[in-house]
Tab-separated table of C-alpha atoms in Angstrom:
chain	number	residue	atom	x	y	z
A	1	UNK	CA	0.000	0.000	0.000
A	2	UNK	CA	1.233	3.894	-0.975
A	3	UNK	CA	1.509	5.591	2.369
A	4	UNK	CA	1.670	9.509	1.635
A	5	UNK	CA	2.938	12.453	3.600
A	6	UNK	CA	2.564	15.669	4.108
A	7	UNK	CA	5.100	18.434	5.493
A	8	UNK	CA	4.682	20.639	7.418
A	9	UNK	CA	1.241	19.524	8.588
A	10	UNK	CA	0.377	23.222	9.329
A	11	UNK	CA	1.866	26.626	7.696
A	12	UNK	CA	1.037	30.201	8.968
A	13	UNK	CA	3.025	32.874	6.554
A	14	UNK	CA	3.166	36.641	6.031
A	15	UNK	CA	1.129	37.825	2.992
A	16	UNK	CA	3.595	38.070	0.302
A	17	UNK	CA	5.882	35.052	1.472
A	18	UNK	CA	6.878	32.071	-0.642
A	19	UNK	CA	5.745	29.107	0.626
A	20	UNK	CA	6.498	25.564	-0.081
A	21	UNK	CA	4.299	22.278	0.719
A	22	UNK	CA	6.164	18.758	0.148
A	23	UNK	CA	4.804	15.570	-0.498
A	24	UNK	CA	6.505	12.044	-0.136
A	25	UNK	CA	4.995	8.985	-0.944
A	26	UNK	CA	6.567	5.131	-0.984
A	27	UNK	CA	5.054	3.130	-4.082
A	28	UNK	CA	6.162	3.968	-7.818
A	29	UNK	CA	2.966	5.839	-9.445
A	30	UNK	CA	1.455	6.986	-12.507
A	31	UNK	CA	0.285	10.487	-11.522
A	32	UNK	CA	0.573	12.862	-8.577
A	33	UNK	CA	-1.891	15.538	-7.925
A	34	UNK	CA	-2.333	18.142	-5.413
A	35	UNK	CA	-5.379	19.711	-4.416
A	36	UNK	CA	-6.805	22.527	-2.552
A	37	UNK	CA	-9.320	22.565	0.212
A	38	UNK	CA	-11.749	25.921	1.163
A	39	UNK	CA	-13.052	25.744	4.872
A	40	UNK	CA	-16.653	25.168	3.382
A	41	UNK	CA	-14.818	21.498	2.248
A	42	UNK	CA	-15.142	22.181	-1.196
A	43	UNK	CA	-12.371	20.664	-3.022
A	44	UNK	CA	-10.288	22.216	-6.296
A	45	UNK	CA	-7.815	20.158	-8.226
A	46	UNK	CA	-4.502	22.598	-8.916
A	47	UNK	CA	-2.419	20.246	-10.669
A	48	UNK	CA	-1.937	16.424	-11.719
A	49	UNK	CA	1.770	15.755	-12.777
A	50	UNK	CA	4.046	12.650	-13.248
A	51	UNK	CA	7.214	14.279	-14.200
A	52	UNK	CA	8.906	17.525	-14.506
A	53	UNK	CA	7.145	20.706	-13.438
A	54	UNK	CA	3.794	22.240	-14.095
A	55	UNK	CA	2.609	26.207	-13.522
A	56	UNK	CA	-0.343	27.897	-12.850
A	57	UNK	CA	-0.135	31.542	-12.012
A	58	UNK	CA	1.390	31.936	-8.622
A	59	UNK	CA	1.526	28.269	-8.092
A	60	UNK	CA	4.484	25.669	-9.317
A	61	UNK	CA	4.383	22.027	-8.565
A	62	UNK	CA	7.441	19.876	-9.082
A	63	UNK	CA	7.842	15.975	-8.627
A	64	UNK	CA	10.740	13.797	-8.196
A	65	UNK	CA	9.919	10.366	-9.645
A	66	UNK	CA	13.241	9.204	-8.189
A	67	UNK	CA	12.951	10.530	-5.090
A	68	UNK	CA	9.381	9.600	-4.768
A	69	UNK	CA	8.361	13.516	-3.546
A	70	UNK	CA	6.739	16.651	-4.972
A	71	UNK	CA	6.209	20.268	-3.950
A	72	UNK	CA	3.963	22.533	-4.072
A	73	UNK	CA	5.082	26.289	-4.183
A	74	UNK	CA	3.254	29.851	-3.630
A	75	UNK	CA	5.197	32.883	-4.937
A	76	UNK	CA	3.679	36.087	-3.773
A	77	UNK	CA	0.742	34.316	-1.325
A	78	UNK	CA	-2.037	35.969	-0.433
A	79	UNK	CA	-4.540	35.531	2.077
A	80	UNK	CA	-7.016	34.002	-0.091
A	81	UNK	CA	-4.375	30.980	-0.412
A	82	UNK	CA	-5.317	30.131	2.932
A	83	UNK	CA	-6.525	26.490	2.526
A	84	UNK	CA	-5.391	22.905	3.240
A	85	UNK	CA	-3.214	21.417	0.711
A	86	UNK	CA	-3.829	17.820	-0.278
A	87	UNK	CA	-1.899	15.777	-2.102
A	88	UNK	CA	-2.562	12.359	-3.594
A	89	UNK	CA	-1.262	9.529	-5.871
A	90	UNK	CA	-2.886	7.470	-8.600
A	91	UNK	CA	-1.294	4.031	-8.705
A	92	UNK	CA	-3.244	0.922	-10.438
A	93	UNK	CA	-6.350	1.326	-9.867
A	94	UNK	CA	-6.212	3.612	-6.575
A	95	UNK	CA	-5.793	6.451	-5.123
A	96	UNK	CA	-4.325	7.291	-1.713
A	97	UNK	CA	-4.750	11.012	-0.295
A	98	UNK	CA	-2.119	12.786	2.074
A	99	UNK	CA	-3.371	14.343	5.819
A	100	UNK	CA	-3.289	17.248	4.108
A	101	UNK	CA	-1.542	20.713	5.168
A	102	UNK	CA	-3.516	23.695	6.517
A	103	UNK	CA	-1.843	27.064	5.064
A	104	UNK	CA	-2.903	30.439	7.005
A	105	UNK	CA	-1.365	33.396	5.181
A	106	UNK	CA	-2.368	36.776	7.504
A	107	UNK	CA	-2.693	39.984	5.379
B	1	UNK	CA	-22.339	25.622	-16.979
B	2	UNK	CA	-20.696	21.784	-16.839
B	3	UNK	CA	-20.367	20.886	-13.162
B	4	UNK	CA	-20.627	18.243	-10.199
B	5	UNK	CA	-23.517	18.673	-7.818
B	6	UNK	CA	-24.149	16.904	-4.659
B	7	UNK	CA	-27.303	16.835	-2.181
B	8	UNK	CA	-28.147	17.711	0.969
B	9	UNK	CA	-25.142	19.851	1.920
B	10	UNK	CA	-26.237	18.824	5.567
B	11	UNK	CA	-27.707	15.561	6.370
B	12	UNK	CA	-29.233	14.583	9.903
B	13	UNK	CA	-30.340	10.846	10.275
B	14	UNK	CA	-31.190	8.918	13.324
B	15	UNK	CA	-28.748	5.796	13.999
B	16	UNK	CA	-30.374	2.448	12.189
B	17	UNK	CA	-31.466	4.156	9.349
B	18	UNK	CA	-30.451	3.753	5.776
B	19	UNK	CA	-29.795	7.172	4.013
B	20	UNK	CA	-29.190	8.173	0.227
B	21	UNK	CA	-26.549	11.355	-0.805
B	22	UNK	CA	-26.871	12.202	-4.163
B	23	UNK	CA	-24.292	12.952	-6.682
B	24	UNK	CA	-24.998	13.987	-10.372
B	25	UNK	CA	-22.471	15.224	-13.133
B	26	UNK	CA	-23.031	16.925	-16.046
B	27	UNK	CA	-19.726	16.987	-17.347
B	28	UNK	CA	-20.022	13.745	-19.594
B	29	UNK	CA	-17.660	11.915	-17.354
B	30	UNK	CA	-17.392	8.217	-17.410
B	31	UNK	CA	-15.462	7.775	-14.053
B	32	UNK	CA	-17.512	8.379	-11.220
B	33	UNK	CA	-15.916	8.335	-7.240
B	34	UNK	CA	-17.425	8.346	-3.885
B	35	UNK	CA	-14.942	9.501	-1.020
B	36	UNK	CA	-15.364	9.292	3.000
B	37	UNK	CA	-13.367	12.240	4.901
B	38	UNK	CA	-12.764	12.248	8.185
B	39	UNK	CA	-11.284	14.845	11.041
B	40	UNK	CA	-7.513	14.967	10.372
B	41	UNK	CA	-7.716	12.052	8.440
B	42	UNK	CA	-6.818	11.969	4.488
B	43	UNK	CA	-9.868	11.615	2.249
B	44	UNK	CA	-10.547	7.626	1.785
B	45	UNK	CA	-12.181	5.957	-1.078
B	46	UNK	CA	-15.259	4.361	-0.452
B	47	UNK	CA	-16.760	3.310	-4.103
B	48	UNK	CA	-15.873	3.654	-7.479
B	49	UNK	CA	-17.717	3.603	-11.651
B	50	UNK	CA	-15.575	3.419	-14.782
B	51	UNK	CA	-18.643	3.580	-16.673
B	52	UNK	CA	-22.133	2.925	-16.585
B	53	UNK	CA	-23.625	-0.251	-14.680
B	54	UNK	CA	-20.414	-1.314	-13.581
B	55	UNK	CA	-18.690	0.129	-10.428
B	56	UNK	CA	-15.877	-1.366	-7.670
B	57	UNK	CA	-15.412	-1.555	-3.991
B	58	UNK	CA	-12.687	0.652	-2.672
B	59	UNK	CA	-10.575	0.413	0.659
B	60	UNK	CA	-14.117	1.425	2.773
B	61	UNK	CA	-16.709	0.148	1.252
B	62	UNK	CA	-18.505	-2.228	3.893
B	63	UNK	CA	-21.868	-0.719	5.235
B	64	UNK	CA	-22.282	1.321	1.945
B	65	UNK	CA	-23.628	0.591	-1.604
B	66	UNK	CA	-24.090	1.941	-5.079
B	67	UNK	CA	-25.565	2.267	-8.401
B	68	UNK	CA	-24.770	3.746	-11.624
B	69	UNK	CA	-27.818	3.405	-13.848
B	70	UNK	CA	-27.236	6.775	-15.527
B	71	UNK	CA	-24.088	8.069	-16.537
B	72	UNK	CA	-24.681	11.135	-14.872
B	73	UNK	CA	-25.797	10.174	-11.225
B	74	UNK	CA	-24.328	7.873	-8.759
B	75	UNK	CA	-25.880	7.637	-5.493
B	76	UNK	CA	-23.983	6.660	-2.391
B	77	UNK	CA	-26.429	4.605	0.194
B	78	UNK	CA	-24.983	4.452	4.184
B	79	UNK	CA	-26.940	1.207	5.638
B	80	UNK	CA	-27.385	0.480	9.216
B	81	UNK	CA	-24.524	-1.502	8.919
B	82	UNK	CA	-21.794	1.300	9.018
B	83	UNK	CA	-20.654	1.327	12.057
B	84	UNK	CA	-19.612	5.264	11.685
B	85	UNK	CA	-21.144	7.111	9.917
B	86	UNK	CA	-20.978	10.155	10.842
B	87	UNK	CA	-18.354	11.919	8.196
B	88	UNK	CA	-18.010	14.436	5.107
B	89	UNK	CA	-18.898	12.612	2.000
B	90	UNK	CA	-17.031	13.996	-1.363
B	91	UNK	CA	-18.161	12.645	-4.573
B	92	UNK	CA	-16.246	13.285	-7.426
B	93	UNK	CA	-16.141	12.861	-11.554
B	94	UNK	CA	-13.447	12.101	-14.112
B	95	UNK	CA	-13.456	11.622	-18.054
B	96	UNK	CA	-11.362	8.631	-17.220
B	97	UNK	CA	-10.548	6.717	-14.516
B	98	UNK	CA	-8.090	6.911	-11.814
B	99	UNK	CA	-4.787	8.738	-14.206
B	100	UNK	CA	-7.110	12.183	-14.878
B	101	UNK	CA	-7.969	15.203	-13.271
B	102	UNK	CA	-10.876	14.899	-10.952
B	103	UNK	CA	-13.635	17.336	-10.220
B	104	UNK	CA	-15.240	17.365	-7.118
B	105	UNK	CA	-18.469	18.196	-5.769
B	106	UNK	CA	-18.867	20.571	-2.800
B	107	UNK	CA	-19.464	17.575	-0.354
B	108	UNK	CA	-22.435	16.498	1.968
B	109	UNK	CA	-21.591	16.603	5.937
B	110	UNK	CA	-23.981	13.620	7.123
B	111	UNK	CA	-24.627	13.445	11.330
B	112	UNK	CA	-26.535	10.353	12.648
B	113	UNK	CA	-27.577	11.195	15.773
């Protein structure tokens, strides 16, 4: 079974820090997304990689197939960014989810 | 506009009783998901539908059940037999399964009292 973690499991930052969320997990898989979480529990997908790096406005993911980890970055965050951070990994036919991380940017 | 809806958004039910959440998609997806979250806890799948009429247990699936008659609706049922049932249920929708973007709904908090 893919066991997947999540550091740091919570993150307050200064608006207009950069912030970084990292994600390790232990099985080879074939995708790796990360995902963002409002307090009303809505849930957004950001980004679904399995190599290299992906962008998205202020938002970069990276993954480390070797390594078996990925990060999430935030240039410039805001307080709207304040959310928890999910990641999870598609392997076969499954998908295993990560504790999350709970990001407070104040203004 | 192309989205995932699910109903109640709040959900009371007295312990014993069976209870339905609903979950429709009008996205044309053929992968439908139904997903148990719990305090602290990372979300867990509970049932899954490549495609219509056919769907799979996941790694929670015991007091629950489901159908997929329609592509577009895929009702989660919580028997008597879950033992806890008291959690936020996420359904979610992908053109494909499992190695594809999904799209979530905005979730239905059940409480059995």
């Amino acid at each position: 079974k893919n066991e997947v973690e999540q550091s740091p499991q919570n993150l307050t930052a200064q608006e207009g820090e950069f912030i970084t969320i990292n994600c390790s997990y232990s099985v080879g898989i074939s995708a790796l997304h990360w995902l963002q979480q409002h307090p009303g529990g809505g849930i957004v997908s950001l980004f679904m990689l399995s190599s290299g790096k992906k962008k998205h406005g202020r938002l970069i993911a990276t993954i480390n197939i070797q390594e078996k980890h990925s990060s999430l970055h935030i240039t410039a965050s805001h307080p709207r960014d304040s959310a928890v951070y999910i990641c999870a990994v598609n392997y076969g036919q499954n998908f295993v989810f990560g504790p999350g991380t709970r990001l407070s940017v104040l203004p | 506009d192309g989205g995932i809806t699910q109903s109640p958004k709040y959900l009371f039910r007295k312990e014993g009783q069976n209870v339905t959440l609903s979950c429709e998609q009008n996205l044309n997806h053929d992968a439908m998901y139904w997903y148990r979250q719990d305090p602290g806890q990372g979300l867990r799948l509970i049932y899954y539908s490549q495609i219509v009429n056919d769907f799979q247990k996941g790694d929670i699936a015991e007091g629950y059940s489901v159908s997929r008659e329609k592509k577009e609706s895929f009702p989660l049922t919580v028997t008597s037999a879950q033992k806890n049932p008291t959690a936020f249920y996420l359904c979610a929708s992908s053109k494909w399964a499992w190695a594809d973007t999904q799209y979530f709904g905005p979730g239905t908090r059940l409480t059995v009292l």
